[in-house]
Coordinates of C-alpha atoms and ligand atoms in Angstrom, one line a residue:
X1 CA 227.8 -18.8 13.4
X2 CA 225.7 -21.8 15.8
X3 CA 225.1 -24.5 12.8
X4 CA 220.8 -24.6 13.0
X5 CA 220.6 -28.4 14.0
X6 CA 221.5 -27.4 17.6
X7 CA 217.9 -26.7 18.4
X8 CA 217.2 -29.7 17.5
X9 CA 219.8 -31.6 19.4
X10 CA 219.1 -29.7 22.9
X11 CA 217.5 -32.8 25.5
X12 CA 218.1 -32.8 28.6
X13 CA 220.7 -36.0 29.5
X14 CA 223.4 -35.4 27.9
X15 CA 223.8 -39.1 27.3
X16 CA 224.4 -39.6 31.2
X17 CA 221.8 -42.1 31.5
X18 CA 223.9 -44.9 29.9
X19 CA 226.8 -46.0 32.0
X20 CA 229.0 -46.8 29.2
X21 CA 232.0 -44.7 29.8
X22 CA 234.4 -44.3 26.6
X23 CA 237.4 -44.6 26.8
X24 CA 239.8 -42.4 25.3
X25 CA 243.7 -43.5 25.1
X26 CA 246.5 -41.2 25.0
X27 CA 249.1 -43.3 25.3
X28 CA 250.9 -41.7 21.7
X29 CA 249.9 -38.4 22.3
X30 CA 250.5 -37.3 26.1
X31 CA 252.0 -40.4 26.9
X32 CA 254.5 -40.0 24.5
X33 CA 255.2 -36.6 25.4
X34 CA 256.8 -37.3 28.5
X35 CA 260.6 -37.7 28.7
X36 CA 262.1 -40.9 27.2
X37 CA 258.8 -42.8 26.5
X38 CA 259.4 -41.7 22.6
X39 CA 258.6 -44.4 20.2
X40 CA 258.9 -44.7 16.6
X41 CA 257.0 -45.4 13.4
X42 CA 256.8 -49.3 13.6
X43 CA 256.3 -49.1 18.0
X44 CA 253.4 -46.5 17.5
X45 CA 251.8 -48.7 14.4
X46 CA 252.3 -51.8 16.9
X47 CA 251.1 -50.2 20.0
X48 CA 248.1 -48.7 18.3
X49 CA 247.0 -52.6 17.3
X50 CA 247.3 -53.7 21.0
X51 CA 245.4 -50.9 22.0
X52 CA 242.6 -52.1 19.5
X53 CA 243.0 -55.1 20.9
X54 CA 242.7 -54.0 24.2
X55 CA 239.1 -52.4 23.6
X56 CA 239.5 -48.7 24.0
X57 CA 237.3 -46.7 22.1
X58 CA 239.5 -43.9 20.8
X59 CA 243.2 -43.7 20.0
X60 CA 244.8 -40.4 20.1
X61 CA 248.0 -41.2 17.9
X62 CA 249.5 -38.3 18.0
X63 CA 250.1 -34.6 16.8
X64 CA 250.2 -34.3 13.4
X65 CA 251.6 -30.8 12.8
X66 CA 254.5 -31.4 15.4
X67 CA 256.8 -33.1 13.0
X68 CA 257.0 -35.4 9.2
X69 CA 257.5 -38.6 11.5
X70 CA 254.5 -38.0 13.8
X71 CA 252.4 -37.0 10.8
X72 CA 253.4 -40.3 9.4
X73 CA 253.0 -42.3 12.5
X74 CA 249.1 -41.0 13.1
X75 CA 248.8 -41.7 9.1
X76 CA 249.9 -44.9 9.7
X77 CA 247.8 -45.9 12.9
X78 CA 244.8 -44.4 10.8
X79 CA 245.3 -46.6 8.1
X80 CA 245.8 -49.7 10.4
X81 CA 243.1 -49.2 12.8
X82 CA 239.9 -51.4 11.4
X83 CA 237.1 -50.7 14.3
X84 CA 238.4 -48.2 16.9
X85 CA 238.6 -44.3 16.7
X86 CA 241.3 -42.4 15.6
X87 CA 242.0 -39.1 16.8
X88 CA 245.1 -36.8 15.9
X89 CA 245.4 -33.4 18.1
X90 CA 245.5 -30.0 16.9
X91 CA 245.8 -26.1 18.4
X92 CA 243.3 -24.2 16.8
X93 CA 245.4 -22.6 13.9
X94 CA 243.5 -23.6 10.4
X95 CA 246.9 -25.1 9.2
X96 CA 247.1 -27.3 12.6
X97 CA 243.5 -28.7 11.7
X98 CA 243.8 -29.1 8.5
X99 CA 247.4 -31.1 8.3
X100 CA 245.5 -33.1 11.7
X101 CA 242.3 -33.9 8.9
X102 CA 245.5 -35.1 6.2
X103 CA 246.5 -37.6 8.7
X104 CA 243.1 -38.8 10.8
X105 CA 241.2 -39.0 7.4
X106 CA 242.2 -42.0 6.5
X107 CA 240.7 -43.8 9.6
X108 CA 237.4 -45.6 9.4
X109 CA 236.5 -43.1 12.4
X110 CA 239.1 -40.0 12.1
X111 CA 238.4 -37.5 14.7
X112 CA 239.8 -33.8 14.9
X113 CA 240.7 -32.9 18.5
X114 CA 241.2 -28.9 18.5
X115 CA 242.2 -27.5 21.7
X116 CA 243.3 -24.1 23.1
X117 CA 243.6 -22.9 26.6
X118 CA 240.5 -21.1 28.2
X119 CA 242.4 -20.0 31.9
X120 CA 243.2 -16.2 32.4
X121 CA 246.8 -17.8 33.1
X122 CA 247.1 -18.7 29.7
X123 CA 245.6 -15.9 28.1
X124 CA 247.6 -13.6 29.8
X125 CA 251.3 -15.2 29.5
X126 CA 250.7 -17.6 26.5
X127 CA 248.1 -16.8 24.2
X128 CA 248.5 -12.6 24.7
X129 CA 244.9 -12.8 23.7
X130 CA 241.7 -11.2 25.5
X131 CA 238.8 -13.2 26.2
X132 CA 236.7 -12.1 23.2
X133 CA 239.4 -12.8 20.7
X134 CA 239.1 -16.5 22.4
X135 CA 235.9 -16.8 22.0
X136 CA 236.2 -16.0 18.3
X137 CA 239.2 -18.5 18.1
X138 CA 237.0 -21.4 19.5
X139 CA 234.5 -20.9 17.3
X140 CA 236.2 -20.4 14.1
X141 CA 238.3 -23.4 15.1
X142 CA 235.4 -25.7 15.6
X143 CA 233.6 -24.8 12.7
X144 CA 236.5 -25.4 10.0
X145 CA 237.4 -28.6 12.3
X146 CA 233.6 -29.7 12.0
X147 CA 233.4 -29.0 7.9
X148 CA 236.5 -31.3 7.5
X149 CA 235.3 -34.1 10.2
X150 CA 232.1 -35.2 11.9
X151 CA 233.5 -35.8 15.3
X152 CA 235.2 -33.1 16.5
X153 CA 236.8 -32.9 20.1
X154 CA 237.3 -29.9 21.6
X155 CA 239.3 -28.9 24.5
X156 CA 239.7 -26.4 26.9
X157 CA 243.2 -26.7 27.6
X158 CA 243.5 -25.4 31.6
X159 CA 240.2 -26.0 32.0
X160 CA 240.2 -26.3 36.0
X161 CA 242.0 -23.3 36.5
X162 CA 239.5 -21.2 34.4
X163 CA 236.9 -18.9 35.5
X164 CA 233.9 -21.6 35.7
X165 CA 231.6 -18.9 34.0
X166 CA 233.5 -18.0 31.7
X167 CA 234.7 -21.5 30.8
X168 CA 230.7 -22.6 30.3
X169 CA 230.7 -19.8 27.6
X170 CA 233.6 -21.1 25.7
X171 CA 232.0 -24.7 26.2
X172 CA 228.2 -23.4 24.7
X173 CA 230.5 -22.0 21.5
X174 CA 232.3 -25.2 20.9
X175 CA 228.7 -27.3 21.2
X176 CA 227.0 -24.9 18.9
X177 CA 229.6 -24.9 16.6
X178 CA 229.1 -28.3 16.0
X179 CA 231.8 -30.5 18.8
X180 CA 230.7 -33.4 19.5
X181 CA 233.1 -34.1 22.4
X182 CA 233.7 -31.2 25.3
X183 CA 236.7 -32.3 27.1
X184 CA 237.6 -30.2 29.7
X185 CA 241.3 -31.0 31.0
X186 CA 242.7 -30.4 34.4
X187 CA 245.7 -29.8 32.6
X188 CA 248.2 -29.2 35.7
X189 CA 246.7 -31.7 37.7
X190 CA 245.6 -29.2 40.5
X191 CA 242.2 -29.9 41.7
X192 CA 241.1 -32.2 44.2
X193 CA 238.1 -34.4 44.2
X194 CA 235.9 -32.4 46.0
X195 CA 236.3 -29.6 44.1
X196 CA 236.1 -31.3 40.7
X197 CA 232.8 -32.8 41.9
X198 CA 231.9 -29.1 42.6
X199 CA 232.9 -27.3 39.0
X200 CA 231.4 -30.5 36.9
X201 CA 228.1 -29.5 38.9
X202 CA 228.8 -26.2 38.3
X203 CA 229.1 -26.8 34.3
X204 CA 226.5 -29.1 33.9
X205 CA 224.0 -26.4 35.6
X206 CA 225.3 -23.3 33.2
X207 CA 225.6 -24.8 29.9
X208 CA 222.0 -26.2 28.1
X209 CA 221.7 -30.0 27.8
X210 CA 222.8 -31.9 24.7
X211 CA 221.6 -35.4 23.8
X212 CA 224.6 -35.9 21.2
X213 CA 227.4 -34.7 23.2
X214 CA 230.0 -36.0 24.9
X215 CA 232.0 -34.5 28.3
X216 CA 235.1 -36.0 28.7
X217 CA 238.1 -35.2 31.9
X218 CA 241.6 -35.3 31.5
X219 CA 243.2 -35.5 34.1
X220 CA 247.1 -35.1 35.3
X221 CA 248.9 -36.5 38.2
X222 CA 250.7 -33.7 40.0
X223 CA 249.0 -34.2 43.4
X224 CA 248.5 -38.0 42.6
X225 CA 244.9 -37.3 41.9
X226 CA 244.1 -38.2 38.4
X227 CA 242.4 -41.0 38.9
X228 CA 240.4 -40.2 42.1
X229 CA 239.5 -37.0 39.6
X230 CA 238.1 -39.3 36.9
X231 CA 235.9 -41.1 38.7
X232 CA 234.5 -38.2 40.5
X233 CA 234.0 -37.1 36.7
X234 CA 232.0 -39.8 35.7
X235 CA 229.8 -40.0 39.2
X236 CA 229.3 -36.4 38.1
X237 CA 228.4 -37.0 34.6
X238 CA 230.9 -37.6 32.5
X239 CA 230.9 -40.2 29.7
X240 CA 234.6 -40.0 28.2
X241 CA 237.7 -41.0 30.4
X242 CA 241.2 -39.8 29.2
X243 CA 244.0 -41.6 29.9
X244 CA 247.2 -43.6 29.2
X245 CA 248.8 -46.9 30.1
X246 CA 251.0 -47.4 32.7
X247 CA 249.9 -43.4 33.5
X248 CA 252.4 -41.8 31.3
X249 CA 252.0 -38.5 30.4
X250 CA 253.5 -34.7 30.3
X251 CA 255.1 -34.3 34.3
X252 CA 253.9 -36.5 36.5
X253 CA 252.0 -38.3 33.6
X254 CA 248.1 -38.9 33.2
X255 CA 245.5 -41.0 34.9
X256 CA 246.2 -43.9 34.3
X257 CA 244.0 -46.9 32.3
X258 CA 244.6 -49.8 34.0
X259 CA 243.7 -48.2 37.5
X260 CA 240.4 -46.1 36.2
X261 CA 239.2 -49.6 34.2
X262 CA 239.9 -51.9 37.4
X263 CA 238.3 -49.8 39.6
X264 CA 235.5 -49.5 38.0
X265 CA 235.7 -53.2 37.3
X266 CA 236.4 -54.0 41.0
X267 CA 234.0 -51.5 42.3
X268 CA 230.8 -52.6 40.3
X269 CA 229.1 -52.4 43.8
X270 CA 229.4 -48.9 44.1
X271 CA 230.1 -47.4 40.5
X272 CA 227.8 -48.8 38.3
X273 CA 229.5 -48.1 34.5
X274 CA 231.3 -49.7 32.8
X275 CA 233.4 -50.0 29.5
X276 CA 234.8 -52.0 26.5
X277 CA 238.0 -52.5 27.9
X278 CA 239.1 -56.4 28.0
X279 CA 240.5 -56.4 31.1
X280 CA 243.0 -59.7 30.4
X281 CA 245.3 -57.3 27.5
X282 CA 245.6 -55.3 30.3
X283 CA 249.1 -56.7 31.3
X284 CA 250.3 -57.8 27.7
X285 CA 249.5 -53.8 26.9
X286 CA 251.5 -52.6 29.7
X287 CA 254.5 -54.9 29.2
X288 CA 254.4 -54.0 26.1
X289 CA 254.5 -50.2 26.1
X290 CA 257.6 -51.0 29.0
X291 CA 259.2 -52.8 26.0
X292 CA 258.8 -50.3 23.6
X293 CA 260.2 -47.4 25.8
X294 CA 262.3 -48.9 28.0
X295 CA 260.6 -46.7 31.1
X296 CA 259.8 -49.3 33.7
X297 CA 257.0 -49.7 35.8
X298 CA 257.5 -48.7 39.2
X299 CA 257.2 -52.0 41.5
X300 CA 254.5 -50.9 43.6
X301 CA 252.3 -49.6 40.5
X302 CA 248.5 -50.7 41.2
X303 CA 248.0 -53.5 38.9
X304 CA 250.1 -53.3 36.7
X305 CA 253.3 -53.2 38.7
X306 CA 255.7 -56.0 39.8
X307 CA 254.8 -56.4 43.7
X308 CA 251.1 -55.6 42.8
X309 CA 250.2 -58.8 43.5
X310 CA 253.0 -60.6 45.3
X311 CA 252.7 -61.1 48.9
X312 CA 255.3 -61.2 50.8
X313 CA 254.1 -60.5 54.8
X314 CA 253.7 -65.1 56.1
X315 CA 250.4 -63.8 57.4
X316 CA 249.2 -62.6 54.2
X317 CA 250.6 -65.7 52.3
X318 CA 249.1 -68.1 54.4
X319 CA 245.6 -66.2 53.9
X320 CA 245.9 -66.3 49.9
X321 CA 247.0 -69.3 49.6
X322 CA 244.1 -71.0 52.1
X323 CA 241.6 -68.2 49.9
X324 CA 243.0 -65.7 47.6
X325 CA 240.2 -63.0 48.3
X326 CA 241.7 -62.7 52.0
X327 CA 243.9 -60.2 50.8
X328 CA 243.5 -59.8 46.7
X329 CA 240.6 -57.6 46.1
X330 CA 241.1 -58.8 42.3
X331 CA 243.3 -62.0 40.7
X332 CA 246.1 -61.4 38.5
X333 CA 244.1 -63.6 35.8
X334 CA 241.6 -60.7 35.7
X335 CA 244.3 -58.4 34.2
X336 CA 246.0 -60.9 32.3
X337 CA 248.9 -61.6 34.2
X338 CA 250.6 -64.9 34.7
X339 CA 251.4 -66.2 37.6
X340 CA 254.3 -65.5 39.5
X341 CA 255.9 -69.4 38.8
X342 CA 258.4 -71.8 37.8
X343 CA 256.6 -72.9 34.4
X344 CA 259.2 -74.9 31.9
X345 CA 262.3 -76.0 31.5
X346 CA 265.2 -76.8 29.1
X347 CA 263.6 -80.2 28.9
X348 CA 260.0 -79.0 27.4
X349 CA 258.9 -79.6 24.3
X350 CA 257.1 -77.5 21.6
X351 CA 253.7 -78.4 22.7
X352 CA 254.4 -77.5 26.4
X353 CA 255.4 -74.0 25.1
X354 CA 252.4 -73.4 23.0
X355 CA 250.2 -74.9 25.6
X356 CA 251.9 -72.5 28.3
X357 CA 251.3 -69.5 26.3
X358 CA 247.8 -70.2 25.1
X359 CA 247.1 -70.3 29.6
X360 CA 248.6 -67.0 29.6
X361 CA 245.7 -66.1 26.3
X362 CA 248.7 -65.8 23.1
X363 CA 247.2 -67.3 20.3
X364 CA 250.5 -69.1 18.8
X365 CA 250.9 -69.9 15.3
X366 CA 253.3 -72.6 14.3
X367 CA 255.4 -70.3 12.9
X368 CA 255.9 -68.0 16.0
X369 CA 256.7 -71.6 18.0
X370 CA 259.7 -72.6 15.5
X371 CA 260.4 -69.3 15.8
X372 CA 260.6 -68.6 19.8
X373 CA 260.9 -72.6 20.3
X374 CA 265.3 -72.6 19.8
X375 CA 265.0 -68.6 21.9
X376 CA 263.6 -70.7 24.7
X377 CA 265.9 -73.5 24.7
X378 CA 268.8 -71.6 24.3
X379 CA 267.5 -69.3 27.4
X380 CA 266.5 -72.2 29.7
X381 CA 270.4 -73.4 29.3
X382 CA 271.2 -70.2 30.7
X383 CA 268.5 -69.5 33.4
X384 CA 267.9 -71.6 36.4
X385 CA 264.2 -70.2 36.2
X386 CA 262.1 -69.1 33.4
X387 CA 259.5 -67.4 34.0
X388 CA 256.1 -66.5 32.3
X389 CA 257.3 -63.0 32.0
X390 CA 260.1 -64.3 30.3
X391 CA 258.0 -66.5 27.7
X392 CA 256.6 -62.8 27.1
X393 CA 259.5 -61.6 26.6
X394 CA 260.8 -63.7 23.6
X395 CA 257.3 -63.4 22.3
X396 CA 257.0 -59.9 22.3
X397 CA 260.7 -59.7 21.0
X398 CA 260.3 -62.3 18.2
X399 CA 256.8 -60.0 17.3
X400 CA 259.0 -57.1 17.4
X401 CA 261.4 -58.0 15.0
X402 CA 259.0 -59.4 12.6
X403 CA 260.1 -62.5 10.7
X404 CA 263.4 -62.5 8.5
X405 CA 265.9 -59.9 9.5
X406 CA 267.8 -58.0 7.2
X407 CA 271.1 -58.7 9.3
X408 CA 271.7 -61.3 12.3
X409 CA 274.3 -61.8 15.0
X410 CA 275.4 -64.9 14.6
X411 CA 278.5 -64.4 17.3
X412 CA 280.0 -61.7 19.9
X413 CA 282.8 -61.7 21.9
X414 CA 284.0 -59.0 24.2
X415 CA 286.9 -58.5 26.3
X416 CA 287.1 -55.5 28.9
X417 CA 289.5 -54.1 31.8
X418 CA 289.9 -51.3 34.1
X419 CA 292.0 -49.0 33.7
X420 CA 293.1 -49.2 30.4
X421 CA 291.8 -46.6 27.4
X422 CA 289.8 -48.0 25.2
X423 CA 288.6 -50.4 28.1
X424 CA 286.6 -53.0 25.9
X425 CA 287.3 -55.2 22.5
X426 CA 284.4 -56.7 20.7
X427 CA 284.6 -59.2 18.0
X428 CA 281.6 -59.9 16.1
X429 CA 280.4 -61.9 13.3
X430 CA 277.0 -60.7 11.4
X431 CA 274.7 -62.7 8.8
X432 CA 273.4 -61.2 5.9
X433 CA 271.4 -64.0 4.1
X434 CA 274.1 -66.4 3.1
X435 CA 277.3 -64.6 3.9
X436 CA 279.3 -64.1 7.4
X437 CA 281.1 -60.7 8.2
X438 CA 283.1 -60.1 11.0
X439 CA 284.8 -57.4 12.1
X440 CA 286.7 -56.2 15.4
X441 CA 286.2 -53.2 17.1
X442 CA 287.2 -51.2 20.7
X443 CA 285.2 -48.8 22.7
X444 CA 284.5 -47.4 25.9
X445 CA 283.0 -49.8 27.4
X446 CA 281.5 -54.0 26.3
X447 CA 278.8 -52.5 24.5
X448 CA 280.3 -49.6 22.8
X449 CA 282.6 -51.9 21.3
X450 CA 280.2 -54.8 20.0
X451 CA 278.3 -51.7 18.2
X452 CA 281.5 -50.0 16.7
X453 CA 282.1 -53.6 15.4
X454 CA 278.6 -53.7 14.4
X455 CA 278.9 -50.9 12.5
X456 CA 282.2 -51.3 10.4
X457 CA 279.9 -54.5 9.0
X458 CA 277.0 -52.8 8.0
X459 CA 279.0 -49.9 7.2
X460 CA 276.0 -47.2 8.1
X461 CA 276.6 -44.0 10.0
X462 CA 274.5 -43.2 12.9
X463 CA 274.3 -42.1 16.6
X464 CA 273.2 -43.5 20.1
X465 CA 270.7 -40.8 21.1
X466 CA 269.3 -42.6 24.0
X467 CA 269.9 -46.2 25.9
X468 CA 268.6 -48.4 28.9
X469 CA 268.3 -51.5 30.8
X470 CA 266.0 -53.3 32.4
X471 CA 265.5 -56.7 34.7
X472 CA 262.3 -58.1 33.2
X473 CA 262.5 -60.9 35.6
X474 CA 263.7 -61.6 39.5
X475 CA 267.2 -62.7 40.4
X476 CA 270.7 -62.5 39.6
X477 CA 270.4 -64.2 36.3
X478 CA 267.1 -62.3 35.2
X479 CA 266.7 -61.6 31.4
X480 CA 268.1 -57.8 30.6
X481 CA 265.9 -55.5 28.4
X482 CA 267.6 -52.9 26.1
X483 CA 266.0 -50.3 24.8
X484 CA 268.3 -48.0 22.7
X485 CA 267.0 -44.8 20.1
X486 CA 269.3 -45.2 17.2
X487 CA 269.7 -41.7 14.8
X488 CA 270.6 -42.2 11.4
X489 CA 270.9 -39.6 8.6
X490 CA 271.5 -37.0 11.2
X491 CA 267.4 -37.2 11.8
X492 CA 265.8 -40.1 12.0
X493 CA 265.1 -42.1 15.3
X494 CA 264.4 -46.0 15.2
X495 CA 263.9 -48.0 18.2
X496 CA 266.2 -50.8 18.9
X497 CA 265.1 -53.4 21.7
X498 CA 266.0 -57.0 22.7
X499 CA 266.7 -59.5 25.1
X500 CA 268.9 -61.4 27.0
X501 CA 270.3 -63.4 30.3
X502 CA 273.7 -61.7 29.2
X503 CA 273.3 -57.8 28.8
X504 CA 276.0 -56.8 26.5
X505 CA 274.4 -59.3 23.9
X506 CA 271.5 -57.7 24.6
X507 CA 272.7 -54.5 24.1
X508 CA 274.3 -55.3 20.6
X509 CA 270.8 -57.2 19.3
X510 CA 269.0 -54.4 20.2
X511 CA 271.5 -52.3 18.0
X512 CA 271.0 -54.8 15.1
X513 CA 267.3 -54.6 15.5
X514 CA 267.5 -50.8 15.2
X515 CA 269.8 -51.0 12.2
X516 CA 267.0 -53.8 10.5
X517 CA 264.2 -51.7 10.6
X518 CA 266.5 -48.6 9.3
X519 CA 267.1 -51.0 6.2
X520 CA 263.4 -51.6 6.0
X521 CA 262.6 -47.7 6.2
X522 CA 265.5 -47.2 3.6
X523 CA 263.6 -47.1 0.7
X524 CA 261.1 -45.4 1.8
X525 CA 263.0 -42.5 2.4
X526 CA 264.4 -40.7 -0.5
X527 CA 266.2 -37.3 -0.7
X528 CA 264.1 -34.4 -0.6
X529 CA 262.9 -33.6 -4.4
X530 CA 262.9 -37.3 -5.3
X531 CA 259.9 -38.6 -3.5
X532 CA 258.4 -38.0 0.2
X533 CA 260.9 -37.0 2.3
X534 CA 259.3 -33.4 2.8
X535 CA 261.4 -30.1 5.4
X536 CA 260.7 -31.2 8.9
X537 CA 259.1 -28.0 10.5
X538 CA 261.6 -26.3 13.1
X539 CA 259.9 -27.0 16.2
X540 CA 257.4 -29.1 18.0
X541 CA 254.6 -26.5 18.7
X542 CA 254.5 -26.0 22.5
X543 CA 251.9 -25.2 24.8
X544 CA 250.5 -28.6 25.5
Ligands
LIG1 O1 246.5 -31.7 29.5 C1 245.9 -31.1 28.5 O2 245.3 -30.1 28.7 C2 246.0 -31.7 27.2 C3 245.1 -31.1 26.2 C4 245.9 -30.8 24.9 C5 244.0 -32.1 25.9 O3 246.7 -32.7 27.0
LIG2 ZN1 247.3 -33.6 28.9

């Protein structure tokens, strides 16, 4: 039944005539969908507070009903998030929206975002439905979602691909059953801009005007279009932008935020919105999220990518460096990136660190400089160069691991040859407060080895369900990043991550920093019966 205060709300602008464009991240939702960019509890909390930081005005953290550790994870971004939305997804089932409300409720502004697919595709070979039983589904879904919450999102999931007609019917169900969001996905990442231009015209004309609501595009990469798509979306109308950082996302990923904010940043002269995004956390966010995953960046990635602003053609030097706008159309400073040199050296002190990392905008306590101050001494002695990405580095690793650790490496030695089965031995030496264990182990290979060892000290089963490497920096001695998924109790999966000139330490840090968060989770996690550990459902609902 249409709630009676639509009447009321019908105006004709639809809020269009503000340029204020919202920005809507799904960096833990679609952007975690796509393979190996999962993250855990404590990365999703973390990420979630950069993302705050960075200015976006919602945060889709995830989908509650798909598992206990994604409920927990969007319960836990709800309950750390002070001043941005929070959003949690949902199909339309009552039991999807309601275990969505359990988590998003305890945001300072939860939002529900109930989707289901609208395309006779979908219907046919998905939902087996016709499209009268959908229209029933849409509006029985928004209705209970919009009882429970006062912002409500819905989506028509394959929106592009839909009849247009039809699709404004769904839409003119969802607004009078009280959404206050109309997203409308181009979920395959099929249309073109032309088009696009064409079927928001084509909306905006069939369904009546709404001074409260909000249209929002989604838009995938397939064709490389997303973000061409979103700003033919806004020129069009529309006042919501989805997207993720560094353009992850299901397939090809989603458009991405750094490219759709700088554009419109750059292009002030001919798109005329803007939004709340603080365009200097754009790097820190994106280095970040490439921490957490371990999924790099491709080099040639608009802004946020390593050769994004390096120029290497003489011609194009020599015009940058006599005037930097002869070939950068915006600076690096502008997205918060630091430049590309030489900064310190094993002979700076403490102030010339904090001073270098206040230029690049980290506010440093003295804490986190006695903390990163012996990191950076201990890495200069290593490195010829250090750059500013590696001061981030050490940062975001001393961040990451969060003050006093449960266990330390203290010492690691590893000896490997060919042809010999196992081909590595690893001796290593572990802290625990005041006492030293060490303990020897062999494996397949350096780092197989330094975590058997590992783990005959802490004496904790668990697997290696996922594992890579990175350069952070240039050259031959360029700071390795490991990222490793670490499963323990045959179901849970903790991030490990660290840093290091010399990759086999890196790779047995990371593994300690995985175990220290497992001993932090620990208590938390009693057996079923005692306390919260509740049946994981069987399967991650599919369809999205
Ligand atoms: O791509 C898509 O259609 C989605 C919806 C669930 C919003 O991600
Ligand atoms: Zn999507």
């Amino acid at each position: 039944m249409a709630r009676e205060a639509t009447a009321v709300r019908k105006k004709p602008s639809r809020g269009r005539a503000s340029n204020r464009i919202r920005i809507f991240d799904t960096t833990l939702r679609d952007g975690e969908q796509s393979p190996g960019c999962s993250m855990d509890h404590f990365q999703k909390v973390q990420m979630a507070l950069q993302l705050e930081k960075l200015g976006v005005d919602i945060i889709e953290a995830g989908f509650p009903i798909a598992s206990n550790d994604e409920f927990e994870s969007v319960r836990d971004v709800a309950k750390a998030i002070t001043k941005t939305s929070v959003a949690g997804l949902s199909r339309s089932a009552r039991e999807d929206i309601d275990r969505c409300w359990e988590a998003v409720r305890h945001a300072k502004k939860p939002r529900i975002h109930t989707f289901i697919a609208t395309s006779d595709i979908h219907l046919k070979h998905k939902l087996k439905m016709t499209r009268a039983e959908l229209l029933k589904e849409i509006a029985a879904s928004v209705r209970h979602a919009r009882k429970l919450c006062k912002d409500v999102e819905w989506s028509a999931e394959d929106a592009t691909r839909s009849d247009w007609d039809f699709l404004a019917e769904t839409v003119k169900i969802a607004i009078e059953e009280g959404a206050t969001t109309i997203n409308l996905p181009d979920t395959v990442g099929y249309i073109i801009p032309s088009e696009f231009k064409r079927f928001w015209e084509h909306i905006f004309e069939k369904v009546p005007s709404y001074d409260d609501v909000v249209f929002s595009a989604h838009c995938h990469d397939d064709l490389g279009l997303a973000v061409a798509n979103s700003i033919v979306a806004i020129e069009s109308g529309v006042r919501q932008v989805e997207c993720t950082i560094n353009g992850i996302g299901e397939r090809a990923g989603n458009a991405s935020l750094e490219e759709f904010v700088m554009a419109i940043a750059t292009r002030r002269d001919e798109l005329n919105y803007r939004s709340g995004v603080k365009t200097r956390e754009i790097y820190p966010t994106s280095r970040l999220l490439t921490s957490m995953t371990g999924v790099p960046v491709q080099p040639n990635k608009a802004v946020v990518g390593k050769n994004a602003f390096a120029h290497e053609a003489g011609i194009h030097q020599h015009g940058v460096i006599s005037k930097a706008i002869t070939y950068e159309i915006m600076t690096p400073k502008s997205v918060g990136r630091p430049s590309n040199t030489l900064v310190l050296g094993k002979h700076s002190g403490r102030a010339g660190l904090r001073k270098r990392y206040e230029q690049l905008g980290f506010k440093m306590s003295r804490e986190d400089i006695t903390a990163i101050y012996p990191r950076f001494i201990d890495l200069a002695d290593k490195k010829k160069e250090v750059y500013d990405e590696d001061l981030i580095a050490l940062l975001q690793q001393n961040r990451a691991e969060g003050g006093e650790n449960y266990y330390n490496l203290e010492f690691l030695q590893v000896t490997s040859s060919t042809g010999t089965q196992p081909a590595s031995t690893a001796t290593v030496k572990i802290r625990q407060g005041e006492a030293e264990f060490s303990e020897v182990s062999q494996g397949n290979g350096p780092v197989d080895a330094a975590i058997n060892a590992i783990c005959r000290v802490v004496g904790i089963e668990c697997r290696l369900a996922d594992f890579s490497v990175n350069a952070v920096t240039r050259g031959r001695d360029a700071l390795a990043e490991v990222n490793m998924m670490v499963e323990f109790d045959g179901d849970l999966q903790i991030a490990g991550h660290a840093t290091s000139p010399d990759t086999v330490e890196a790779g047995a840090k990371a593994f300690v920093n995985a175990v220290n968060k497992f001993k932090l989770t620990e208590d938390m996690r009693k057996p079923a019966g005692k306390g919260r550990k509740a049946k994981q459902p069987a399967e991650r609902p599919r369809g999205i």
